[in-house]
Coordinates of C-alpha atoms (C1' of nucleotides) in Angstrom, one line a residue:
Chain A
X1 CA -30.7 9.7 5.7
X2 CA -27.8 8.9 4.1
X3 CA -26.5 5.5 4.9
X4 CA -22.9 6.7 6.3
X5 CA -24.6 9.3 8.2
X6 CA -26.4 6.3 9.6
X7 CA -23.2 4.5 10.6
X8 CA -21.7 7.7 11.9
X9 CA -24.1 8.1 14.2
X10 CA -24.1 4.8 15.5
X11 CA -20.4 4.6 16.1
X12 CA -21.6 7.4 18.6
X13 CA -24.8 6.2 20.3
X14 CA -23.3 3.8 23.3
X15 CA -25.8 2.8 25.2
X16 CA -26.9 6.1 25.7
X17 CA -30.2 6.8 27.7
X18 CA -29.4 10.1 29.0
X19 CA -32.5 12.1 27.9
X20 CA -34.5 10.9 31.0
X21 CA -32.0 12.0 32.8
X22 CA -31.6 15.4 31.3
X23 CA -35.2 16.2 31.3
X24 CA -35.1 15.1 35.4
X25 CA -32.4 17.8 35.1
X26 CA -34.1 20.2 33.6
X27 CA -37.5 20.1 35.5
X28 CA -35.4 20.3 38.7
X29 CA -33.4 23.0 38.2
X30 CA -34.9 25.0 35.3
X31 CA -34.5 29.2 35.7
X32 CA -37.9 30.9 36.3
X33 CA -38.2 33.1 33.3
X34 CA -40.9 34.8 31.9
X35 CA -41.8 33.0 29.0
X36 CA -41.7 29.8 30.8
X37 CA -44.4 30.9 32.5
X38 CA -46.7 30.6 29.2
X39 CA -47.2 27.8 26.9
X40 CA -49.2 30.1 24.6
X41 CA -46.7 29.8 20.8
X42 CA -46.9 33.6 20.4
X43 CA -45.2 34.3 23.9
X44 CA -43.0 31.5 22.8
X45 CA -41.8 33.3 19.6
X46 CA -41.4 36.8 20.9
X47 CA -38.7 34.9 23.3
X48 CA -37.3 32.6 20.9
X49 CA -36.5 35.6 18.5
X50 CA -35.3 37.6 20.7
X51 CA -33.2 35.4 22.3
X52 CA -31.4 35.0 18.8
X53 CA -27.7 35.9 19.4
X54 CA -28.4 37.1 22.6
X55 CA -28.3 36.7 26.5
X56 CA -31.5 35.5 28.4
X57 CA -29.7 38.6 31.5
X58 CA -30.1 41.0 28.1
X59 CA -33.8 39.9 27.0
X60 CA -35.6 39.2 30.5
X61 CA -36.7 43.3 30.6
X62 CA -37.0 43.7 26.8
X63 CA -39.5 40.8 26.7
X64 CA -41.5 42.2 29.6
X65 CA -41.7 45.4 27.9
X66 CA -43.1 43.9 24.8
X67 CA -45.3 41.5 25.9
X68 CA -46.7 44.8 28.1
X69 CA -47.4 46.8 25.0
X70 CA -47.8 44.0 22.6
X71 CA -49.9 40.9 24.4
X72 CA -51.0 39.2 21.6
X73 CA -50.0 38.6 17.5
X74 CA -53.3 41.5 16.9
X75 CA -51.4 44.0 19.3
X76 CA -48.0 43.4 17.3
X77 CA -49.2 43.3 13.9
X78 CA -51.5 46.6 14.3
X79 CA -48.7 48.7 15.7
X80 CA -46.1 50.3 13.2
X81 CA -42.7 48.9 12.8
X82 CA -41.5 52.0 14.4
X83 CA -43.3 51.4 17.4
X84 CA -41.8 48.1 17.3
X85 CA -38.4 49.3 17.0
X86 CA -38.7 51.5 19.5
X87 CA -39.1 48.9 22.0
X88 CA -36.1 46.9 20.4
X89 CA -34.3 49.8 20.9
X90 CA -30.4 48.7 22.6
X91 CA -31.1 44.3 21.2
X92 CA -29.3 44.7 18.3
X93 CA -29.5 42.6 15.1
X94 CA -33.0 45.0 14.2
X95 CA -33.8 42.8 11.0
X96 CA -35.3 40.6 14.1
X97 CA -37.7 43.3 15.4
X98 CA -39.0 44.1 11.6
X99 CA -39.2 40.2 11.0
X100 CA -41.3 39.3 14.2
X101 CA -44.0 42.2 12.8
X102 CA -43.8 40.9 9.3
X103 CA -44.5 37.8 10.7
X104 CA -47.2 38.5 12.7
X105 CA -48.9 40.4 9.9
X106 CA -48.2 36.8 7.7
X107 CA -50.3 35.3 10.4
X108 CA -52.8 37.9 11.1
X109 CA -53.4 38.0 7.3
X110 CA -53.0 34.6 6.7
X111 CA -55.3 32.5 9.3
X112 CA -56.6 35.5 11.1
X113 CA -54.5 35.9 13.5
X114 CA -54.5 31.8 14.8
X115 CA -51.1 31.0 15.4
X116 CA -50.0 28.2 12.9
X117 CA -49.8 24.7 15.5
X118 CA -47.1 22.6 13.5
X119 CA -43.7 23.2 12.6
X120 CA -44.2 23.4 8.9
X121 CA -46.6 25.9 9.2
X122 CA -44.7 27.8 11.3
X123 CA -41.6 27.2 8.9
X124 CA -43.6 29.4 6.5
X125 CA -43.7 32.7 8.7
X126 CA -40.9 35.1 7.5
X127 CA -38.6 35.3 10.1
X128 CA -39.1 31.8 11.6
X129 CA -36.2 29.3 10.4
X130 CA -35.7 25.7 11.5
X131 CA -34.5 26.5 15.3
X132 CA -37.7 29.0 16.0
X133 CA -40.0 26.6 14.3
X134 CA -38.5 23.7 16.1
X135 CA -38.8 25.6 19.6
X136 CA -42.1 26.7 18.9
X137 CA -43.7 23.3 18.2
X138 CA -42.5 21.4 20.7
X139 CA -42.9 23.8 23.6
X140 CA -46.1 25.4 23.2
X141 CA -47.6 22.0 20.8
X142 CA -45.5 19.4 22.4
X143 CA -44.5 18.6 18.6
X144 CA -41.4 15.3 18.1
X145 CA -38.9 18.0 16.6
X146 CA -35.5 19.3 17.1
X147 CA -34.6 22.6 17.8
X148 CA -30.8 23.0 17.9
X149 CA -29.1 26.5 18.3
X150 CA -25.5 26.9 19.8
X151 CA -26.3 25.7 22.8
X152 CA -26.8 22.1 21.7
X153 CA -24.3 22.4 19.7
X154 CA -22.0 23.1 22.0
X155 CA -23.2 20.2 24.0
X156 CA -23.3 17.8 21.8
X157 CA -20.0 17.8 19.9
X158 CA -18.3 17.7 23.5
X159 CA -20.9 14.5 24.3
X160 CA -19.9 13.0 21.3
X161 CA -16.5 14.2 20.9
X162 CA -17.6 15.9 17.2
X163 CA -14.5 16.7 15.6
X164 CA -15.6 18.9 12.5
X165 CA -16.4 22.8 12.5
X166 CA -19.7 22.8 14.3
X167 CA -20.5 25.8 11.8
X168 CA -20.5 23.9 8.7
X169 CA -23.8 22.3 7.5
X170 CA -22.4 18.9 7.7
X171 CA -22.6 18.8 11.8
X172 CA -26.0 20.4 11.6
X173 CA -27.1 17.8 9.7
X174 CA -25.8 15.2 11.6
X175 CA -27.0 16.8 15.0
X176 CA -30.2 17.0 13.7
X177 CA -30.4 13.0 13.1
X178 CA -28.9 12.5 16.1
X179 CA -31.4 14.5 17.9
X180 CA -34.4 12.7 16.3
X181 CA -33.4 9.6 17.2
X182 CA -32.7 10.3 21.5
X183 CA -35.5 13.3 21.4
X184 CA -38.3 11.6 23.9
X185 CA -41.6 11.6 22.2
X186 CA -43.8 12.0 25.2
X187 CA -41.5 15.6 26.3
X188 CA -40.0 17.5 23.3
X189 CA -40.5 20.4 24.9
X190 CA -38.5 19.9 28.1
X191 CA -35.9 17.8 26.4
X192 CA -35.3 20.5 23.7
X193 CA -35.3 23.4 26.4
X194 CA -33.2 20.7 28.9
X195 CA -30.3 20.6 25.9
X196 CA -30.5 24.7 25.9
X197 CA -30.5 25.2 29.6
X198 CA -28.1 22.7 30.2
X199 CA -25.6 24.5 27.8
X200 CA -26.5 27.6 29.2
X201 CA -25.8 27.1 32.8
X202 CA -23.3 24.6 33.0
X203 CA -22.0 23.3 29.5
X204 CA -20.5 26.6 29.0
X205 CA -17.7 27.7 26.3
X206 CA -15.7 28.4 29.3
X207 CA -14.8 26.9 32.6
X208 CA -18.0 24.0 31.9
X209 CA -19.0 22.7 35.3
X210 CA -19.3 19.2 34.8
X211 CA -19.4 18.2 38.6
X212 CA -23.2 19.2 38.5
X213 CA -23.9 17.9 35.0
X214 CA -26.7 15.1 34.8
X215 CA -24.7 14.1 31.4
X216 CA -21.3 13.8 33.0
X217 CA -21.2 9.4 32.8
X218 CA -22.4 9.8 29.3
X219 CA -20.2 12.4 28.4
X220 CA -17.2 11.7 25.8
X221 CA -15.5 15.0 26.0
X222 CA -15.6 14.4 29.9
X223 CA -13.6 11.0 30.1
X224 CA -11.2 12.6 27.5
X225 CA -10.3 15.2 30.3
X226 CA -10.3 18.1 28.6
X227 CA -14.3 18.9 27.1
X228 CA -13.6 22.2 26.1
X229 CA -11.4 21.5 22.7
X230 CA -14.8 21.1 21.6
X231 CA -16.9 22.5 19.7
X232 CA -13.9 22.9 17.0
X233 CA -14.6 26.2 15.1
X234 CA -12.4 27.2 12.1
X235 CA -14.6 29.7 11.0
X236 CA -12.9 33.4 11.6
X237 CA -14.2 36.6 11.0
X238 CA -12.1 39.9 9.5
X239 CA -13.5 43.0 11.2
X240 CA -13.8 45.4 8.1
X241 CA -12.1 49.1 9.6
X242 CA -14.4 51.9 8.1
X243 CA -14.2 55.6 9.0
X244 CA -17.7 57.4 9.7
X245 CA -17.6 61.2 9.7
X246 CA -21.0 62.4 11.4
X247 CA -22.8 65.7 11.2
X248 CA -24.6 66.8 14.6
X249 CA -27.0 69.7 13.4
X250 CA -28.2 71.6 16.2
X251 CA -30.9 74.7 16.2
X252 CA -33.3 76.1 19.3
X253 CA -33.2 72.8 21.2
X254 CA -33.6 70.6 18.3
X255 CA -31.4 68.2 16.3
X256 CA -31.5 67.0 13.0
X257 CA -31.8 63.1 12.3
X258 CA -31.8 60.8 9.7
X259 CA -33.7 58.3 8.4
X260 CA -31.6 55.1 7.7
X261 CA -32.2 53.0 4.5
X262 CA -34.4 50.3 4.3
X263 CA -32.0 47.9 3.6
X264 CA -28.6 46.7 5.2
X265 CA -27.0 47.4 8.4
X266 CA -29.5 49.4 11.4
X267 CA -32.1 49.1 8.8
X268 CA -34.7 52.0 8.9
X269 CA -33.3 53.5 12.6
X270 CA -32.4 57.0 13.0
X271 CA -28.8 58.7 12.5
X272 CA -27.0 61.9 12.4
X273 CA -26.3 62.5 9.3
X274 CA -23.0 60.8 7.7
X275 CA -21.3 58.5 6.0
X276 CA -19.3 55.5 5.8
X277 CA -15.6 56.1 4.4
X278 CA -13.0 53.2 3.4
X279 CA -9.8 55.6 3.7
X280 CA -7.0 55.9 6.0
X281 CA -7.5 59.4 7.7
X282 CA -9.8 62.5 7.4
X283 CA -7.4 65.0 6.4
X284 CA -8.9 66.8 3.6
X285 CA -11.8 65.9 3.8
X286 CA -15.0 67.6 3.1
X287 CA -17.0 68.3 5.8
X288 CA -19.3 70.8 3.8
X289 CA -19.2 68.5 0.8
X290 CA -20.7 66.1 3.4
X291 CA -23.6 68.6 4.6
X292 CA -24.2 68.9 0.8
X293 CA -24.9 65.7 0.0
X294 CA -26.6 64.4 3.5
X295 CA -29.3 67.3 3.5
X296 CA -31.4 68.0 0.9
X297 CA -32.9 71.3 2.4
X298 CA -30.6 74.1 1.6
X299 CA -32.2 76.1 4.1
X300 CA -29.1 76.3 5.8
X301 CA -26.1 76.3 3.5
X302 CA -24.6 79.9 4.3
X303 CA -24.6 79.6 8.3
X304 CA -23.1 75.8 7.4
X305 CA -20.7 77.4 5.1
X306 CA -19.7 80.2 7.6
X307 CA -19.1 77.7 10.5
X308 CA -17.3 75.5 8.8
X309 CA -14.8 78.1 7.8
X310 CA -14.6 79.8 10.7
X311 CA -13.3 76.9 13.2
X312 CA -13.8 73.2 12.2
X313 CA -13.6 71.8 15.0
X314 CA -13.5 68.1 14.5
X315 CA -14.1 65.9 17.5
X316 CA -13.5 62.3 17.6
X317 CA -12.9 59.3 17.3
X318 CA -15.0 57.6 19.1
X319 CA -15.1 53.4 18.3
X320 CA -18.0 51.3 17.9
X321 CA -17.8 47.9 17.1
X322 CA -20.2 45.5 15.2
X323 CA -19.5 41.9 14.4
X324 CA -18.4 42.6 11.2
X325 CA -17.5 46.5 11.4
X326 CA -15.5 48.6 13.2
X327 CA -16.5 52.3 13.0
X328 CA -14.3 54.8 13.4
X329 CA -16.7 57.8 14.0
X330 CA -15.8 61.6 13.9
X331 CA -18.2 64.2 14.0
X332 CA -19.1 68.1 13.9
X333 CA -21.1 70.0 16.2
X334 CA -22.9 72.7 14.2
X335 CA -25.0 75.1 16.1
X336 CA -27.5 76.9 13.8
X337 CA -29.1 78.9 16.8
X338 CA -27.8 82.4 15.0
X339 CA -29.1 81.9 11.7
X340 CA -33.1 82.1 10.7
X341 CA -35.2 80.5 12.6
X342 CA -35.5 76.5 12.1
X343 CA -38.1 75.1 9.8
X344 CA -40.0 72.9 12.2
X345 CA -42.5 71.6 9.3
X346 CA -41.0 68.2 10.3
X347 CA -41.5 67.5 14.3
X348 CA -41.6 64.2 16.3
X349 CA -45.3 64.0 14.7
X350 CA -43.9 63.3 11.4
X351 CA -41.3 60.5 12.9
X352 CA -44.3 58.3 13.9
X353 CA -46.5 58.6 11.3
X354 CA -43.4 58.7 8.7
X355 CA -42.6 55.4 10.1
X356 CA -42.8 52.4 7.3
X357 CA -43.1 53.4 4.2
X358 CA -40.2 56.2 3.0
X359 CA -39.9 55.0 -0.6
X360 CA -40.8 57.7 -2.9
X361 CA -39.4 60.2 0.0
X362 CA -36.7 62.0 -0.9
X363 CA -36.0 63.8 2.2
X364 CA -35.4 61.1 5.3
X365 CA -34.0 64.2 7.7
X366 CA -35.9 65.5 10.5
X367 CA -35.9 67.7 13.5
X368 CA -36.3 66.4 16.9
X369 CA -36.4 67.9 20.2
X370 CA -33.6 66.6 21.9
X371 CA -35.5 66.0 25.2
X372 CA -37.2 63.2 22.5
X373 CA -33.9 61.2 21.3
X374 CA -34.2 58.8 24.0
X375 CA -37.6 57.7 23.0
X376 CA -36.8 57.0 19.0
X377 CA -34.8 54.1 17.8
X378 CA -31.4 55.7 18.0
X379 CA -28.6 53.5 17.4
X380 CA -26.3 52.5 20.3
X381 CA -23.4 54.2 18.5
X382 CA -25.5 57.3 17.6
X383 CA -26.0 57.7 21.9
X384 CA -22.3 57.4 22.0
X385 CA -21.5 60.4 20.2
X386 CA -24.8 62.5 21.2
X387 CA -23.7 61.3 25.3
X388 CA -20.4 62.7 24.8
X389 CA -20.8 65.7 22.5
X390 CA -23.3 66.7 24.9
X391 CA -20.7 66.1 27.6
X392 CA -17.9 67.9 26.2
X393 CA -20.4 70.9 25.0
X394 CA -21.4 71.0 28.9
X395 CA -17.9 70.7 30.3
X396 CA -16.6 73.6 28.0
X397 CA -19.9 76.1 28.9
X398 CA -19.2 75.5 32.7
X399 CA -15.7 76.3 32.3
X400 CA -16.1 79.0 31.0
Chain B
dA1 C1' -21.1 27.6 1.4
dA2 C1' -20.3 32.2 3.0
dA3 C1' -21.5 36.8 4.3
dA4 C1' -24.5 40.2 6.5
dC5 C1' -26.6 41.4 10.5
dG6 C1' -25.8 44.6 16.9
dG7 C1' -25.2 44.9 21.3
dG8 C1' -23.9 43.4 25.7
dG9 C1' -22.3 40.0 29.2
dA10 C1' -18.4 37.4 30.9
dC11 C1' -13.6 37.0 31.5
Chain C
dG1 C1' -9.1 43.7 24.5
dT2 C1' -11.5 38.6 23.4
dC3 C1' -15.3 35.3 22.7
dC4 C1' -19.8 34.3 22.1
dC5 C1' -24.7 34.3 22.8
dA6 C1' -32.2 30.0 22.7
dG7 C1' -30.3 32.3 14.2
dT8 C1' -32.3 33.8 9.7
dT9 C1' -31.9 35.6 5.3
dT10 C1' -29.5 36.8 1.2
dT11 C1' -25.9 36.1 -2.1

DNA sequence: AAAACGGGGAC
DNA sequence: GTCCCAGTTTT
């Protein structure tokens, strides 16, 4: 450690013996959840990356599911990433899903399928960072490390009145010290998990309710009066505006999907066909130019052709947003029913065993019974559109 | 060091 | 609408 970091933390360590007192907290008042109910490190990891950028309210019946259909790191690494998907179906960030197989195929490959028991070891599994590892070790080993995420963060630049962007790697790194040097040796586990809980139930961004916080006589950003200036964030994010025009290919019950590349944002999930536009507006635009170059079979070019002339009827938009996206989605509803009879070489069959590897495959389109799209990985934004096309289309046949 | 990567809960 | 959540990888 570098001497100044040295001095900078003591200019912030009073006489500060508050991690007794947080893990009294912790054990009092800790939530019952489901993977506190296991000390076993794979349990531990399925929680841990899924509670990555997300809610314990949004993971509590995810993680039930997936520990149901995938009990140990054999169950998980023997299934296909589809399968896997399919359960992480509505989490978001999906890289996570296709990491935590990867990674239980390193470890299934790698030691046989025994969990690695320290955090450098478990630093090596893809998808496991410093926070994962960290959690990992010292709740399921009882391991002296750190684990700090935005919880403790959050926590400790208002304990130590922090003054710098939280996001740069400068506080990490001077959390981390901090954290070595108060983290009990004889309960990582609890004190990690303590720091977490605490910033999850009452060190909260807003309205913090320090009147039942353990930390409140130790707390800097408490005395000052006013805890929540902190953390200081300076980082901002611009919300990129993209246009995405979407084709909804329908023919005897069955519509036609899309594989997603392997790469980049909803990695290998499912679409309607379509693509991302960096314009203004749609006018002009191609909607059969789009067909053309979305669908390789040209099966269905004339019928395509014909209805496209005859009435485009655009509908749209509908808005999703991701964190660093905004979609602005149109789409088509094309029904094919009075042309020749649909091609059904490719059936829900084909999506499950079709599931990893598409390299080499030119042709990522597929026909699936509709009565199926609620069991694929479908993209939240994809149920938007299909939910109200399929509302709209209903609407209009009733009224009429 | 900064950008990419989702979706939902809370307000 | 806004903010932010038990982060990791890639550039």
């Amino acid at each position: 450690m570098k001497p100044q970091m040295k001095n900078e933390i003591d200019t912030h360590i009073r006489f500060n013996n508050w991690a007794p007192s947080l893990v009294g907290w912790y054990r009092r008042v800790k939530r019952d959840l489901p993977w506190r109910r296991s000390k076993c490190a794979y349990a531990i990891w399925v929680s841990e990356v899924m509670l990555q950028q997300t809610q314990v309210i949004t993971v509590i019946p995810y993680y039930q599911r997936f520990m149901e259909r995938f009990p140990d790191v054999f169950a998980l690494a023997g299934a296909s990433e589809e399968e896997v998907q399919e359960l992480w179906r509505g989490l978001g960030y999906y890289s996570r899903a296709r990491r935590l197989w990867e990674g239980a195929r390193y470890v299934v490959r790698t030691t046989g399928g025994r969990m690695p028991e320290d955090f450098a070891s478990l630093l090596m599994i893809p998808g496991v960072g410093e926070y994962t590892a960290g959690a990992i070790a010292s709740i399921a080993y009882g391991e002296c490390v750190p684990a700090i995420d935005g919880n403790v963060k959050r926590v400790l630049s208002r304990l130590l009145r922090w003054e710098e962007d939280v996001d740069k790697a400068k506080s990490y790194r001077f959390f981390l010290e901090y954290i070595k040097i108060v983290l009990p040796a004889d309960c990582p586990g609890d004190f990690n998990q303590g720091l977490m809980e605490l910033g999850a139930t009452v060190c909260t961004p807003k309205n913090p309710k320090c009147e039942l916080c353990p930390l409140q006589v130790d707390c800097q950003g408490y005395s000052l009066g006013n805890p929540t200036v902190y953390p200081v964030k300076k980082s901002r994010e611009k919300v990129k505006e993209v246009l995405r025009p979407t084709l909804i290919l329908v023919c005897e019950g069955r519509v036609l999907l899309k594989k997603r590349p392997s790469e980049g944002l909803l990695a290998n999930l499912w679409e309607f066909p379509g693509e991302e536009l960096i314009l203004d507006s749609l006018a002009d635009y191609s909607w059969y130019d789009l067909y053309k170059t979305q669908v390789i079979d040209r099966s269905y070019d004339e019928i395509v052709e014909e209805l496209l002339q005859a009435k485009t009827n655009v509908q749209g938009p509908l808005v999703h947003t991701f964190s660093h996206r905004r979609w602005q989605m149109y789409w088509v509803v094309l029904n094919l029913d009075a042309g020749q009879s649909l091609d059904v070489h490719n059936s829900e069959q084909t999506i499950r065993e079709s599931s990893s590897d598409y390299l080499g495959s030119e042709d990522r389109t597929c026909w699936l019974d509709v009565s199926q799209l609620e069991r694929i990985a479908l993209p939240v934004a994809f149920q938007k559109i299909w939910s109200t096309a399929t509302g709209i289309t209903e609407s209009v046949s009733n009224s009429c």
